[in-house]
PDB file of C-alpha atoms in Angstrom:
ATOM      1  CA  UNK A 291      25.346   9.465 -47.083  1.00 64.00           C
ATOM      2  CA  UNK A 292      24.420   8.781 -50.498  1.00 73.00           C
ATOM      3  CA  UNK A 293      27.211  11.270 -51.608  1.00 80.00           C
ATOM      4  CA  UNK A 294      29.915  10.616 -48.523  1.00 82.00           C
ATOM      5  CA  UNK A 295      30.066  14.101 -47.250  1.00 86.00           C
ATOM      6  CA  UNK A 296      31.324  13.934 -44.213  1.00 90.00           C
ATOM      7  CA  UNK A 297      31.632  17.792 -43.454  1.00 91.00           C
ATOM      8  CA  UNK A 298      28.182  18.900 -44.371  1.00 91.00           C
ATOM      9  CA  UNK A 299      26.522  15.518 -42.578  1.00 90.00           C
ATOM     10  CA  UNK A 300      28.542  16.572 -39.436  1.00 92.00           C
ATOM     11  CA  UNK A 301      27.377  20.516 -39.927  1.00 92.00           C
ATOM     12  CA  UNK A 302      23.735  19.375 -39.741  1.00 90.00           C
ATOM     13  CA  UNK A 303      24.485  17.505 -36.544  1.00 91.00           C
ATOM     14  CA  UNK A 304      25.677  20.363 -34.994  1.00 91.00           C
ATOM     15  CA  UNK A 305      23.114  22.887 -36.425  1.00 89.00           C
ATOM     16  CA  UNK A 306      20.422  20.848 -34.923  1.00 87.00           C
ATOM     17  CA  UNK A 307      21.937  19.784 -31.901  1.00 84.00           C
ATOM     18  CA  UNK A 308      21.286  23.757 -30.627  1.00 81.00           C
ATOM     19  CA  UNK A 309      17.849  23.336 -31.620  1.00 82.00           C
ATOM     20  CA  UNK A 310      15.385  24.155 -28.702  1.00 82.00           C
ATOM     21  CA  UNK A 311      12.364  22.339 -30.583  1.00 88.00           C
ATOM     22  CA  UNK A 312      13.990  18.833 -30.773  1.00 87.00           C
ATOM     23  CA  UNK A 313      13.108  16.353 -27.974  1.00 89.00           C
ATOM     24  CA  UNK A 314      16.425  15.912 -25.011  1.00 89.00           C
ATOM     25  CA  UNK A 315      16.537  12.257 -26.262  1.00 91.00           C
ATOM     26  CA  UNK A 316      17.436  13.393 -30.278  1.00 90.00           C
ATOM     27  CA  UNK A 317      19.631  15.674 -29.165  1.00 90.00           C
ATOM     28  CA  UNK A 318      21.514  12.921 -26.315  1.00 91.00           C
ATOM     29  CA  UNK A 319      21.247  10.712 -30.007  1.00 93.00           C
ATOM     30  CA  UNK A 320      22.969  13.402 -32.163  1.00 92.00           C
ATOM     31  CA  UNK A 321      25.910  13.850 -29.253  1.00 92.00           C
ATOM     32  CA  UNK A 322      26.779  10.435 -29.479  1.00 95.00           C
ATOM     33  CA  UNK A 323      26.880  10.773 -32.989  1.00 93.00           C
ATOM     34  CA  UNK A 324      29.565  13.498 -32.373  1.00 94.00           C
ATOM     35  CA  UNK A 325      31.214  11.648 -30.062  1.00 95.00           C
ATOM     36  CA  UNK A 326      31.851   8.618 -32.831  1.00 94.00           C
ATOM     37  CA  UNK A 327      32.754  11.579 -35.631  1.00 93.00           C
ATOM     38  CA  UNK A 328      36.443   9.723 -36.020  1.00 94.00           C
ATOM     39  CA  UNK A 329      34.644   6.911 -37.119  1.00 92.00           C
ATOM     40  CA  UNK A 330      31.971   7.824 -38.903  1.00 90.00           C
ATOM     41  CA  UNK A 331      34.058   9.973 -41.073  1.00 91.00           C
ATOM     42  CA  UNK A 332      36.454   6.882 -42.041  1.00 90.00           C
ATOM     43  CA  UNK A 333      33.288   4.609 -42.870  1.00 87.00           C
ATOM     44  CA  UNK A 334      32.146   7.496 -45.188  1.00 87.00           C
ATOM     45  CA  UNK A 335      35.958   7.817 -46.692  1.00 88.00           C
ATOM     46  CA  UNK A 336      36.538   4.129 -47.847  1.00 87.00           C
ATOM     47  CA  UNK A 337      34.444   2.145 -50.360  1.00 84.00           C
ATOM     48  CA  UNK A 338      34.275  -1.113 -48.369  1.00 83.00           C
ATOM     49  CA  UNK A 339      31.455  -2.324 -46.132  1.00 82.00           C
ATOM     50  CA  UNK A 340      30.717  -5.732 -44.692  1.00 84.00           C
ATOM     51  CA  UNK A 341      27.111  -5.821 -46.499  1.00 85.00           C
ATOM     52  CA  UNK A 342      27.846  -8.961 -47.909  1.00 83.00           C
ATOM     53  CA  UNK A 343      28.588 -10.996 -44.788  1.00 86.00           C
ATOM     54  CA  UNK A 344      25.489  -9.412 -43.161  1.00 89.00           C
ATOM     55  CA  UNK A 345      23.796 -11.011 -45.861  1.00 87.00           C
ATOM     56  CA  UNK A 346      24.978 -14.347 -45.472  1.00 85.00           C
ATOM     57  CA  UNK A 347      25.059 -14.558 -41.897  1.00 88.00           C
ATOM     58  CA  UNK A 348      21.320 -13.511 -42.407  1.00 90.00           C
ATOM     59  CA  UNK A 349      20.578 -16.134 -44.283  1.00 86.00           C
ATOM     60  CA  UNK A 350      22.415 -19.264 -42.284  1.00 84.00           C
ATOM     61  CA  UNK A 351      20.026 -17.963 -39.640  1.00 86.00           C
ATOM     62  CA  UNK A 352      16.890 -18.067 -41.090  1.00 82.00           C
ATOM     63  CA  UNK A 353      17.817 -21.209 -42.426  1.00 80.00           C
ATOM     64  CA  UNK A 354      18.606 -22.616 -38.707  1.00 78.00           C
ATOM     65  CA  UNK A 355      15.270 -21.216 -37.839  1.00 77.00           C
ATOM     66  CA  UNK A 356      13.037 -23.045 -41.013  1.00 74.00           C
ATOM     67  CA  UNK A 357      14.865 -26.287 -41.070  1.00 69.00           C
ATOM     68  CA  UNK A 358      15.337 -27.413 -37.603  1.00 68.00           C
ATOM     69  CA  UNK A 359      15.587 -31.689 -36.586  1.00 69.00           C
ATOM     70  CA  UNK A 360      18.938 -32.030 -39.134  1.00 71.00           C
ATOM     71  CA  UNK A 361      20.292 -35.279 -37.906  1.00 75.00           C
ATOM     72  CA  UNK A 362      23.492 -34.011 -38.714  1.00 78.00           C
ATOM     73  CA  UNK A 363      25.499 -31.259 -38.541  1.00 78.00           C
ATOM     74  CA  UNK A 364      27.061 -32.125 -41.959  1.00 84.00           C
ATOM     75  CA  UNK A 365      23.511 -31.761 -43.939  1.00 80.00           C
ATOM     76  CA  UNK A 366      23.038 -28.168 -42.283  1.00 79.00           C
ATOM     77  CA  UNK A 367      26.415 -27.380 -43.373  1.00 81.00           C
ATOM     78  CA  UNK A 368      25.701 -29.378 -47.032  1.00 83.00           C
ATOM     79  CA  UNK A 369      22.650 -27.273 -47.398  1.00 81.00           C
ATOM     80  CA  UNK A 370      24.483 -23.390 -46.498  1.00 80.00           C
ATOM     81  CA  UNK A 371      27.220 -24.258 -48.936  1.00 81.00           C
ATOM     82  CA  UNK A 372      24.623 -25.612 -51.668  1.00 81.00           C
ATOM     83  CA  UNK A 373      22.634 -22.524 -50.955  1.00 79.00           C
ATOM     84  CA  UNK A 374      25.650 -19.881 -51.384  1.00 76.00           C
ATOM     85  CA  UNK A 375      26.611 -21.676 -54.081  1.00 75.00           C
ATOM     86  CA  UNK A 376      25.248 -19.410 -56.606  1.00 71.00           C
ATOM     87  CA  UNK A 377      27.046 -16.196 -54.943  1.00 66.00           C
ATOM     88  CA  UNK A 378      30.397 -15.065 -56.388  1.00 58.00           C
ATOM     89  CA  UNK A 379      32.931 -13.296 -54.380  1.00 60.00           C
ATOM     90  CA  UNK A 380      35.470 -11.031 -55.879  1.00 56.00           C
ATOM     91  CA  UNK A 381      38.365  -9.187 -54.029  1.00 49.00           C
TER      92      UNK A 381
END
């Protein structure tokens, strides 16, 4: 994944899938990856990911869990905005 070489990745999967030493559950997972080959190739070919959004969602969930008891939603939203103030977004 680090080199984003999809051909090598899927060649390894195809070779490993025929191995008799792998448990059947693992071979089923490899078959699933082959079924999703087009999507995986696309994900490896573009330089974009959703890591920033996932990180923000995780922070909000942690805040909601640890800061229950806000009397008003506005206070919770203000805390979320304050928490995200140091994050710089660029397109």
